[in-house]
XYZ file of C-alpha atoms in Angstrom:
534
model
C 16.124 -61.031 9.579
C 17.404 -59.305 12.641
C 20.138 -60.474 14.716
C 18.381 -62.701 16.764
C 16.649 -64.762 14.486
C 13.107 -63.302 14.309
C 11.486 -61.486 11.330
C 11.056 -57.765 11.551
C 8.086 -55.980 11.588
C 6.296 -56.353 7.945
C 8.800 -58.924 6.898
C 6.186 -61.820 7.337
C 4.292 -63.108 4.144
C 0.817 -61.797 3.679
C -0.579 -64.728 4.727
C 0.683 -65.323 8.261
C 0.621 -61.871 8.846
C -3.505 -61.624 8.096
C -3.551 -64.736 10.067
C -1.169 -63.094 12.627
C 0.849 -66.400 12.563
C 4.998 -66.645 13.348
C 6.446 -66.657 10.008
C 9.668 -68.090 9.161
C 10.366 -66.014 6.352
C 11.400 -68.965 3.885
C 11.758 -67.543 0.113
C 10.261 -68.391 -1.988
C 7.302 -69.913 0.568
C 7.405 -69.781 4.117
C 7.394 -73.023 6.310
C 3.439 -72.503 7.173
C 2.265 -72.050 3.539
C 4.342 -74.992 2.956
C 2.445 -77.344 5.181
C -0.795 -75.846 4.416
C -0.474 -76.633 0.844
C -1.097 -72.531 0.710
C 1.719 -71.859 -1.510
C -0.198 -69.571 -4.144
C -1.105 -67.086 -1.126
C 2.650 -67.062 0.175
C 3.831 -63.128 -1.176
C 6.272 -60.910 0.643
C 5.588 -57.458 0.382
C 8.098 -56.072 2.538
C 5.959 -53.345 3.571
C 6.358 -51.290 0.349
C 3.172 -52.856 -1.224
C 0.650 -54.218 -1.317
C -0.368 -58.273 -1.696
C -2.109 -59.109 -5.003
C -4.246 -61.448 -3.301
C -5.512 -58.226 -0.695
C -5.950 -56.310 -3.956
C -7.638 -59.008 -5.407
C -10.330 -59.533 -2.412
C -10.808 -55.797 -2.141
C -11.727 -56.057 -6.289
C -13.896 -58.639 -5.321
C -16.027 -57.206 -2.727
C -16.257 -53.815 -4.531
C -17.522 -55.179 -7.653
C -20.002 -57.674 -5.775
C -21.734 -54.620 -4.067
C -21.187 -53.367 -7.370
C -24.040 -55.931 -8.541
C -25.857 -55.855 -5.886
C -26.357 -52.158 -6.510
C -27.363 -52.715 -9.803
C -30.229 -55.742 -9.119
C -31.485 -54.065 -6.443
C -31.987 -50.448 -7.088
C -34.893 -50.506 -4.015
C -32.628 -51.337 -1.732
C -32.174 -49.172 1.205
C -29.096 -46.902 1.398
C -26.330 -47.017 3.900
C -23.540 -44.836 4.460
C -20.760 -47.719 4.029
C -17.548 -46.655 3.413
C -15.132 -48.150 1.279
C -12.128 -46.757 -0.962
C -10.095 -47.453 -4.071
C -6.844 -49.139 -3.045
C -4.974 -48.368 -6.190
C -5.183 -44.476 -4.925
C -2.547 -43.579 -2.234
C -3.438 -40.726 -0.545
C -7.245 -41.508 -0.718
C -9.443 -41.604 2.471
C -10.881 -44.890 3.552
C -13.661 -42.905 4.460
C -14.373 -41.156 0.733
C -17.497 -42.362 -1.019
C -20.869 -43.705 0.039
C -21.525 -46.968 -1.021
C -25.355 -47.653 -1.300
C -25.291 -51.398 -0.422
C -28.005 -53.360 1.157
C -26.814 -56.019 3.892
C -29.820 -56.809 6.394
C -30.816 -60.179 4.387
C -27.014 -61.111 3.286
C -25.316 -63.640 5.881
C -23.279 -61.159 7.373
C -22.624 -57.196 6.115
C -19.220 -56.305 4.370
C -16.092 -56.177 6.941
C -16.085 -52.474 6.595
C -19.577 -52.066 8.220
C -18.648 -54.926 10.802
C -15.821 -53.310 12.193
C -17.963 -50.053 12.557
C -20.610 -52.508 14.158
C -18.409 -53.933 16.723
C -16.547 -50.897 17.643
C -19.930 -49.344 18.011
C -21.317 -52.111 20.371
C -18.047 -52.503 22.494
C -17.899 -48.866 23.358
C -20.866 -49.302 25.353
C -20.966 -53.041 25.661
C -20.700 -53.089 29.774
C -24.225 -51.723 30.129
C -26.171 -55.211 28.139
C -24.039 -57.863 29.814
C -21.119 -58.340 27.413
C -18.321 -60.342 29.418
C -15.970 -61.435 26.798
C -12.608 -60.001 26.648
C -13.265 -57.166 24.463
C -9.786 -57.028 22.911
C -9.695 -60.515 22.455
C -13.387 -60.420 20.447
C -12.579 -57.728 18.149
C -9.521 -59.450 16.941
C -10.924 -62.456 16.238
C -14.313 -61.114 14.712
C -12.514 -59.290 12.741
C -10.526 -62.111 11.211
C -10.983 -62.629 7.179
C -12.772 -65.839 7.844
C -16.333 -66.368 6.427
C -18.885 -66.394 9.074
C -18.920 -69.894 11.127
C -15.257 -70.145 10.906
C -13.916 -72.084 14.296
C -11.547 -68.642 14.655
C -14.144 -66.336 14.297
C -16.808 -66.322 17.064
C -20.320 -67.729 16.978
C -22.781 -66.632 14.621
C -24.712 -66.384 17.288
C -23.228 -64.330 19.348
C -21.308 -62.334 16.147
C -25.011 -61.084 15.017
C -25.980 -60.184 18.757
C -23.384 -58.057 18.582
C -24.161 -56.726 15.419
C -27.741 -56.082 16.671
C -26.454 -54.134 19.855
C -24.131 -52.462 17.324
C -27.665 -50.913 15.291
C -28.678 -49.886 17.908
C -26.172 -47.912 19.730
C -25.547 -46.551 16.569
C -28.245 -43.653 16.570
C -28.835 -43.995 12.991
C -32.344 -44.356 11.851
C -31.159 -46.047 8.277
C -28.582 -48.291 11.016
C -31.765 -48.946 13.535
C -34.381 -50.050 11.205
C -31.878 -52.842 10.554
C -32.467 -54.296 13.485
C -35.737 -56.441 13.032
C -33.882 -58.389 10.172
C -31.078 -59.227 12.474
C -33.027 -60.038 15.695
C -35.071 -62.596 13.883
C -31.723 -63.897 12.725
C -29.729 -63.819 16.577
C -32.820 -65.479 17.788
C -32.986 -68.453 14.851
C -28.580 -68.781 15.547
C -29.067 -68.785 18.965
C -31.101 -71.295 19.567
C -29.229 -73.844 17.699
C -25.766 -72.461 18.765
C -25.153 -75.686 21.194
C -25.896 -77.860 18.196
C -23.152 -76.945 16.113
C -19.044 -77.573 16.716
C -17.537 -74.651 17.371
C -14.893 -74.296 20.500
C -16.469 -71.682 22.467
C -20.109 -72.784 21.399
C -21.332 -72.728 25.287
C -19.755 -69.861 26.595
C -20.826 -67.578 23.201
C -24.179 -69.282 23.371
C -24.651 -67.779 27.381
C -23.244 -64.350 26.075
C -26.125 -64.585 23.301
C -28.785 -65.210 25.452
C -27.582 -62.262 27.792
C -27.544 -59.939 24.960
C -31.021 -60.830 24.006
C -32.599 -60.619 27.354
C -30.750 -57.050 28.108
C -32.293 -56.316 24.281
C -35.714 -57.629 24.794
C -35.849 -55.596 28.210
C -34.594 -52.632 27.038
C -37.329 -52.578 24.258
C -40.013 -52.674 26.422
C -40.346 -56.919 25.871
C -40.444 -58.265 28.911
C -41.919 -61.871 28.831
C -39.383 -62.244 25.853
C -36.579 -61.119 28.340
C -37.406 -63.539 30.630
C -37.345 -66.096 28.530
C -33.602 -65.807 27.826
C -32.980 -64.848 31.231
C -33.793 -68.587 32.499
C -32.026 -69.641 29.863
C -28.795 -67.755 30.342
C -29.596 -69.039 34.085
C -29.694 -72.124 32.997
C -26.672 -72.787 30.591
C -24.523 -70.897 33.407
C -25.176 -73.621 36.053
C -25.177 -76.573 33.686
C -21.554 -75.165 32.797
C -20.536 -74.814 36.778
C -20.065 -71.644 36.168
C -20.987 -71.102 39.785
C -18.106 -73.674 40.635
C -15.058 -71.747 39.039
C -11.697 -72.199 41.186
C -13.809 -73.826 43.522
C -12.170 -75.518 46.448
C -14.330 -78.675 45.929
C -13.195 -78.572 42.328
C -14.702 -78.130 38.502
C -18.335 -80.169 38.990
C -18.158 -83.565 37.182
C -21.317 -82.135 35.091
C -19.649 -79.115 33.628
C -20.526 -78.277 29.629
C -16.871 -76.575 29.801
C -13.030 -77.807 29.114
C -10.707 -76.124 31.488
C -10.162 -72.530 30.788
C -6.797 -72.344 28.426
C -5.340 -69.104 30.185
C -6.018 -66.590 32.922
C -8.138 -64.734 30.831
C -10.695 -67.256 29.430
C -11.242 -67.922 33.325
C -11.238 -63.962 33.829
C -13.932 -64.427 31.304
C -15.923 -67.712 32.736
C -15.775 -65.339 36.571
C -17.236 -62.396 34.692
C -19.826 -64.489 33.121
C -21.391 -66.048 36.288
C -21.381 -62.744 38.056
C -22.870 -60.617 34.912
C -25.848 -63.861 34.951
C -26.843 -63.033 38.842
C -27.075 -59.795 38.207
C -29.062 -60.318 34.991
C -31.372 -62.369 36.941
C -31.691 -60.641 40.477
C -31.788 -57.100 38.848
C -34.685 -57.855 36.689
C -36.446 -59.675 39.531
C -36.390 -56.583 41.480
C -38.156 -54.516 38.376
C -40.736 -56.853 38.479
C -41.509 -57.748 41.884
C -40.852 -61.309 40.988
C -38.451 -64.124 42.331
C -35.206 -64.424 40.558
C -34.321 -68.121 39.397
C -30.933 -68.386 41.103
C -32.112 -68.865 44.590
C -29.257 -68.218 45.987
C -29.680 -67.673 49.856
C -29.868 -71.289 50.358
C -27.215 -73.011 51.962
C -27.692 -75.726 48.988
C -27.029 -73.391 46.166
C -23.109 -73.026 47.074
C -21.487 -70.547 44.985
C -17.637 -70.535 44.905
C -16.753 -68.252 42.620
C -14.386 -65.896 43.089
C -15.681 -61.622 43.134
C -14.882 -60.768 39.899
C -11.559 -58.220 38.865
C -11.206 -55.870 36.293
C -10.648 -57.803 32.987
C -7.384 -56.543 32.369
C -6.237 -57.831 35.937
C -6.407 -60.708 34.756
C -3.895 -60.599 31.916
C -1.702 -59.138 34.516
C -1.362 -62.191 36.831
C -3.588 -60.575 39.713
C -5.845 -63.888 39.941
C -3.316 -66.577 42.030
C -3.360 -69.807 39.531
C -3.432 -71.174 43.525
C -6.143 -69.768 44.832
C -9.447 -71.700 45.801
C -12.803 -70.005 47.094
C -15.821 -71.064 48.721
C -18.944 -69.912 49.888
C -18.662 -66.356 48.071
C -22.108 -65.494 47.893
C -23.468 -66.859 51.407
C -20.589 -64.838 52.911
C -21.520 -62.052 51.511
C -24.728 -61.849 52.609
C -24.316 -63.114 55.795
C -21.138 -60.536 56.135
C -18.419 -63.373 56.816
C -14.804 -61.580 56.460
C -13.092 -63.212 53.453
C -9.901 -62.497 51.487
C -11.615 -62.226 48.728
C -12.925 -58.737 49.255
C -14.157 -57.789 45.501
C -13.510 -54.229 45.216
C -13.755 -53.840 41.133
C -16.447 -52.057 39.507
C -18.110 -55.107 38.573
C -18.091 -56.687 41.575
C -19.446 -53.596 43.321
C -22.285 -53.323 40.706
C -23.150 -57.345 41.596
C -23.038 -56.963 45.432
C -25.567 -53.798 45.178
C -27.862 -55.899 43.035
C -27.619 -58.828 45.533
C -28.247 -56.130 48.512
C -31.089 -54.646 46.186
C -32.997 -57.760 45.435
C -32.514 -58.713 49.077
C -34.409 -56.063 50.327
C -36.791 -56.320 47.836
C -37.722 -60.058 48.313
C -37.661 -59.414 52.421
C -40.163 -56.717 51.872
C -42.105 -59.173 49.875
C -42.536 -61.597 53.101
C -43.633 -59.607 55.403
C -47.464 -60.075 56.270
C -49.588 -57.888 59.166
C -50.550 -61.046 60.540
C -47.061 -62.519 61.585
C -46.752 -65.132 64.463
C -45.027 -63.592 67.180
C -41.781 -65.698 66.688
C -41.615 -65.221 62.403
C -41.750 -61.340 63.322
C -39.607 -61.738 65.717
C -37.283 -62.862 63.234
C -38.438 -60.728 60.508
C -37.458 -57.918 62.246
C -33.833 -59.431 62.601
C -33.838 -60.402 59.421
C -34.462 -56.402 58.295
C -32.045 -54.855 60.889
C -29.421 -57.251 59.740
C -30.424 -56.137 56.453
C -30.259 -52.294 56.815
C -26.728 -52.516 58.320
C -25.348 -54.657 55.623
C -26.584 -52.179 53.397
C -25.405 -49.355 55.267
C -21.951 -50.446 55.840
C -21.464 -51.416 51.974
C -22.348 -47.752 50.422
C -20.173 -46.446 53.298
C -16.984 -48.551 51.808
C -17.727 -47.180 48.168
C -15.411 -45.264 46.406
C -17.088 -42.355 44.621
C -17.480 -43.313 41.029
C -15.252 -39.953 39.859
C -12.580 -40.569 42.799
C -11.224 -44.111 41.320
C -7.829 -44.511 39.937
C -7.038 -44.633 36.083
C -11.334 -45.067 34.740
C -12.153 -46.045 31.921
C -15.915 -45.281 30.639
C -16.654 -48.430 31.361
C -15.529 -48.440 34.676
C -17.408 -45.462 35.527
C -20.816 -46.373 34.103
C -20.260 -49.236 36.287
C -20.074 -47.502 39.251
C -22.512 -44.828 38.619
C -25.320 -47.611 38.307
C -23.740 -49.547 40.964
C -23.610 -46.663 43.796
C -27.314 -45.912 42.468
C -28.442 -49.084 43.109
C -26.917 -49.823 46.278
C -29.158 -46.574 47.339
C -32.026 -48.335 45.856
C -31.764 -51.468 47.928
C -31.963 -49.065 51.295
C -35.207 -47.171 49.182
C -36.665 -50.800 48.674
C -36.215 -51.829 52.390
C -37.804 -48.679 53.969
C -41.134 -49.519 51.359
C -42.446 -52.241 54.020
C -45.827 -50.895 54.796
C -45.261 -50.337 58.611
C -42.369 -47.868 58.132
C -45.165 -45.444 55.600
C -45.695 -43.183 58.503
C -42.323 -43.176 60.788
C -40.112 -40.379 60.753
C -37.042 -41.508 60.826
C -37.835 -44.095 58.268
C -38.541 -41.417 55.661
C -36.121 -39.302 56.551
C -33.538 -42.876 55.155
C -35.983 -43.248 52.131
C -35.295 -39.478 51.214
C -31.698 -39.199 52.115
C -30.995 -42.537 49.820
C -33.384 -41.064 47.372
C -31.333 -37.427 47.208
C -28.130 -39.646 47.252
C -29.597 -41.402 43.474
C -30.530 -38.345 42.764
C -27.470 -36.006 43.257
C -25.463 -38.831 41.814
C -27.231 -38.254 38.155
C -26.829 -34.296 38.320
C -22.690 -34.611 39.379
C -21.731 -36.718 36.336
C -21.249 -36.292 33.216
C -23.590 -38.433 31.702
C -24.225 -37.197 28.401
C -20.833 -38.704 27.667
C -21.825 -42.570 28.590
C -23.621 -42.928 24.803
C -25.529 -45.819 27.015
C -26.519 -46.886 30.121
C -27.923 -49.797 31.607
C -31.626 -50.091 31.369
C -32.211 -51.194 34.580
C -31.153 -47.632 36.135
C -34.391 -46.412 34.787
C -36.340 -48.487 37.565
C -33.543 -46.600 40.202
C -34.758 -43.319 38.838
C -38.468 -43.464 38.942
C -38.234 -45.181 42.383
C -35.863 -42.326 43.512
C -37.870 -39.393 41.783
C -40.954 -40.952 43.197
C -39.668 -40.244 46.997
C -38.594 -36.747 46.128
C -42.278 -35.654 44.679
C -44.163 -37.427 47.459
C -42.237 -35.102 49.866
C -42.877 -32.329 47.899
C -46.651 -32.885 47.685
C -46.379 -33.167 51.373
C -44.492 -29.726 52.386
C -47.086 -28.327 49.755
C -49.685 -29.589 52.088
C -47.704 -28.245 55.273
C -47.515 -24.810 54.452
C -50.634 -22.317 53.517
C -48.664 -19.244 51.533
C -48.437 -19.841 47.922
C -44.541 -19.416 48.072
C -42.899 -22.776 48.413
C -40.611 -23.185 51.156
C -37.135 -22.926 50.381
C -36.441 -26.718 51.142
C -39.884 -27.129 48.626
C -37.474 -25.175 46.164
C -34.494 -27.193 46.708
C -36.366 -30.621 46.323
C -38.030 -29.254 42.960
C -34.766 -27.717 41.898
C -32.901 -30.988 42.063
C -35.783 -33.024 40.680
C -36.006 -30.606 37.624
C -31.916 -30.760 37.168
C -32.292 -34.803 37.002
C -34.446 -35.064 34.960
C -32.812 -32.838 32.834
C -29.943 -35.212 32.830
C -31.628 -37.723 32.225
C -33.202 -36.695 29.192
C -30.218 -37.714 26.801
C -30.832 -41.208 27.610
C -34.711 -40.933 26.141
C -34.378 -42.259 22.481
C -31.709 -44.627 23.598
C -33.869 -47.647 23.792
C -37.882 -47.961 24.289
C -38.422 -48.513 27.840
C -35.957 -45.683 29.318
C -37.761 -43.648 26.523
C -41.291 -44.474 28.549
C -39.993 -44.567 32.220
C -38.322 -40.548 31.195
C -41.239 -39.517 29.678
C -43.004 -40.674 32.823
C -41.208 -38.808 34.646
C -41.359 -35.416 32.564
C -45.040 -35.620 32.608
C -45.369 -36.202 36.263
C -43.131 -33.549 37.021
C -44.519 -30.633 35.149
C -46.876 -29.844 38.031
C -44.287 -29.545 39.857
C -42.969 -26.183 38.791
């Protein structure tokens, strides 16, 4: 021990330190393995070897495959890696392993890890608001699946289905059937069961399956779990956290246990609006969270970034109120919401705004309703003009992470789209100035795609592809038209300059096509409309 009474690093017993439990070094058993009755697993290796129980798993698990291997010769073959312990000097990384997993309750912890680490590298474009740090380590865990430390099943093999996909691998991908059916079967009996974070890993389920079934083109199936996710989220008063009228008496959830689990809980409601309201907008449809209402009172604080709040920058004092309706309404409030995420949710709520007051407008309007509907848009356009002009360019912020930047690159795009949406209401089609906004906000989307570097996000949120087309769709109608202006054969050299940039995007874009089925259809849209345009 060292001289202040604690155990040095690697001094623990193998069993607290796989647990990562304080060990009180006791010889020959420690005082945990004592009261757990878990004497046979109490070794000291002292960091010069290593446990015979470790050994002993590792045998275990190798031979096991080992079998499996041998019964089913049909199998499909993975690259798994695994390695002989009794080796030094050996890669982890030497020797496939053929080794069949899609029908076995969970894969071998070797092909988890690579699953998760997959998924959470681009986990901030499907909805994923858990602490990432936090998940890993307890996924990770040698518990057996449905252990109380280990996360949901649920939400473990939604992960692991995200983790297929962003994968790349075609042996990886045509996994992903097998484990859908069986997210989809956990999921819906995920409140049933007894685990501790069974509601708020049963909402970050049903987000990864609606940002899955969208992506892949299955929309009525998205839905579905988007009014659920909807649904859990309000029953849980998620819309109530730090709430000046305090937790509702109705609320599925404990009180958070630490900064971070309400970090988590903040992110949660925020990533649901924008789940719902984004989606809304791709489908000309109403969201469910109708918001706007004075009624539907949302206190909930702008979300930070999730490390802020394992620094302290949330005040454990600090109550909110009215976040939403102040918002909108442009009420100054302290709580400003200046992180990534909370940029991305604002632009959705500014998006699907404009989209919805688009939506009422009718040619036959009383005098007084378009009297007001003209308010009602004016109000709108500054709002919207006034929040792009306070956003930070996504490669100007302090200390990104890829994450952060992905954020902000779908955020800024969409906070152009919700100024393209507002300037589609059918009496603007033929003023000037009004197309000269729908162009400049469509160049904006536009020259945002062709200045980053975006064949390094892996991933991007689906919904960007209904950005693109609506932004590409701008730029060819005002090429069509200066085609129609002039009557040489040589295109003007603004004509160039609009078909030089549209060629460049969707050049960029292409790297996303093969990434999931519906940005696959909306590029290839896109390609084929363009190749005219040359």
């Amino acid at each position: 021990m060292s001289s202040s009474g604690h155990l040095q690093r690697g001094q623990a017993c193998f069993y607290c330190r796989q647990r990562k439990m304080k060990c009180d070094g006791a010889r020959p058993i420690c005082g945990n393995c004592e009261r757990t009755n878990r004497a046979e697993d109490c070794e000291y290796t002292n960091g010069q070897k290593r446990a015979r129980a470790e050994m002993l798993q590792e045998s275990i698990s190798r031979v096991e495959k080992r079998i499996y291997e041998l019964e089913h010769p049909e199998a499909p073959k993975f690259d798994v890696a695994l390695h002989q312990p009794y080796q030094p000097g050996r890669s982890r990384t030497s020797g496939p392993v053929q080794q069949s997993w899609a029908t076995a309750e969970e894969p071998p912890m070797d092909m988890v890890e690579k699953l998760i680490d997959t998924f959470l590298s681009c986990s901030s474009e499907v909805g994923f608001f858990l602490n990432a740090a936090r998940f890993r380590q307890s996924a990770l865990m040698r518990h057996p699946i449905g252990h109380p430390a280990r996360p949901t099943p649920a939400v473990l093999v939604c992960v692991y289905l995200w983790g297929l996909r962003f994968s790349k691998q075609p042996n990886l991908i045509a996994q992903e059937p097998a484990f859908l059916s069986r997210a989809l079967n956990l999921t819906a009996k995920s409140l049933s069961g007894i685990h501790p974070q069974k509601v708020m890993h049963t909402l970050q389920a049903e987000i990864l399956l609606a940002y899955y079934f969208f992506a892949s083109g299955r929309f009525l199936e998205g839905k579905y779990h988007t009014a659920a996710a909807v649904s859990l989220a309000l029953s849980s008063g998620l819309h109530m956290v730090r709430s000046t009228k305090g937790a509702p008496p109705t609320s599925l959830l404990p009180a958070a246990r630490d900064a971070v689990e309400e970090g988590e809980r903040i992110h949660a409601w925020w990533t649901v609006v924008v789940l719902d309201k984004a989606w809304a907008v791709a489908f000309n449809e109403d969201p469910h969270l109708q918001l706007q209402h004075q009624s539907s009172s949302v206190d909930t604080p702008w979300p930070l970034e999730m490390e802020d709040y394992q620094n302290g920058r949330l005040s454990p004092a600090a109550r909110y109120s009215n976040t939403y309706n102040k918002f909108i309404t442009s009420t100054p409030t302290s709580d400003t919401g200046t992180s990534t995420i909370a940029v991305f949710t604002k632009a959705t709520i500014l998006w699907q705004g404009a989209e919805r007051l688009v939506r009422q407008w009718k040619p036959d309007m009383p005098r007084d309703q378009a009297s007001s509907f003209h308010s009602s848009f004016s109000a709108l356009d500054t709002h919207i003009e006034k929040f792009r002009a306070s956003l930070v360019p996504p490669n100007q912020i302090r200390h990104p992470t890829p994450a952060m930047v992905r954020t902000l690159v779908v955020g800024h795009s969409v906070a152009y789209a919700a100024t393209l949406q507002l300037y589609t209401l059918p009496p603007l089609r033929g003023d000037a100035n009004a197309g000269r906004k729908r162009l400049a906000a469509a160049r904006a989307v536009l020259e945002i795609i062709v200045s980053v570097p975006l064949q390094s996000f892996g991933f991007i949120n689906p919904i960007i592809g209904t950005v693109w087309l609506a932004a590409c769709q701008v730029l060819m109608d005002e090429i069509y038209k200066l085609r129609m202006q002039h009557t040489s054969w040589q295109p003007s050299g603004e004509e160039q300059g609009f078909i030089s940039l549209l060629m460049r995007t969707i050049s960029a874009i292409s790297i996303f096509s093969g990434t999931c089925p519906l940005l696959t259809y909306q590029i290839t849209r896109l390609q084929e409309a363009a190749t005219g345009m040359q």
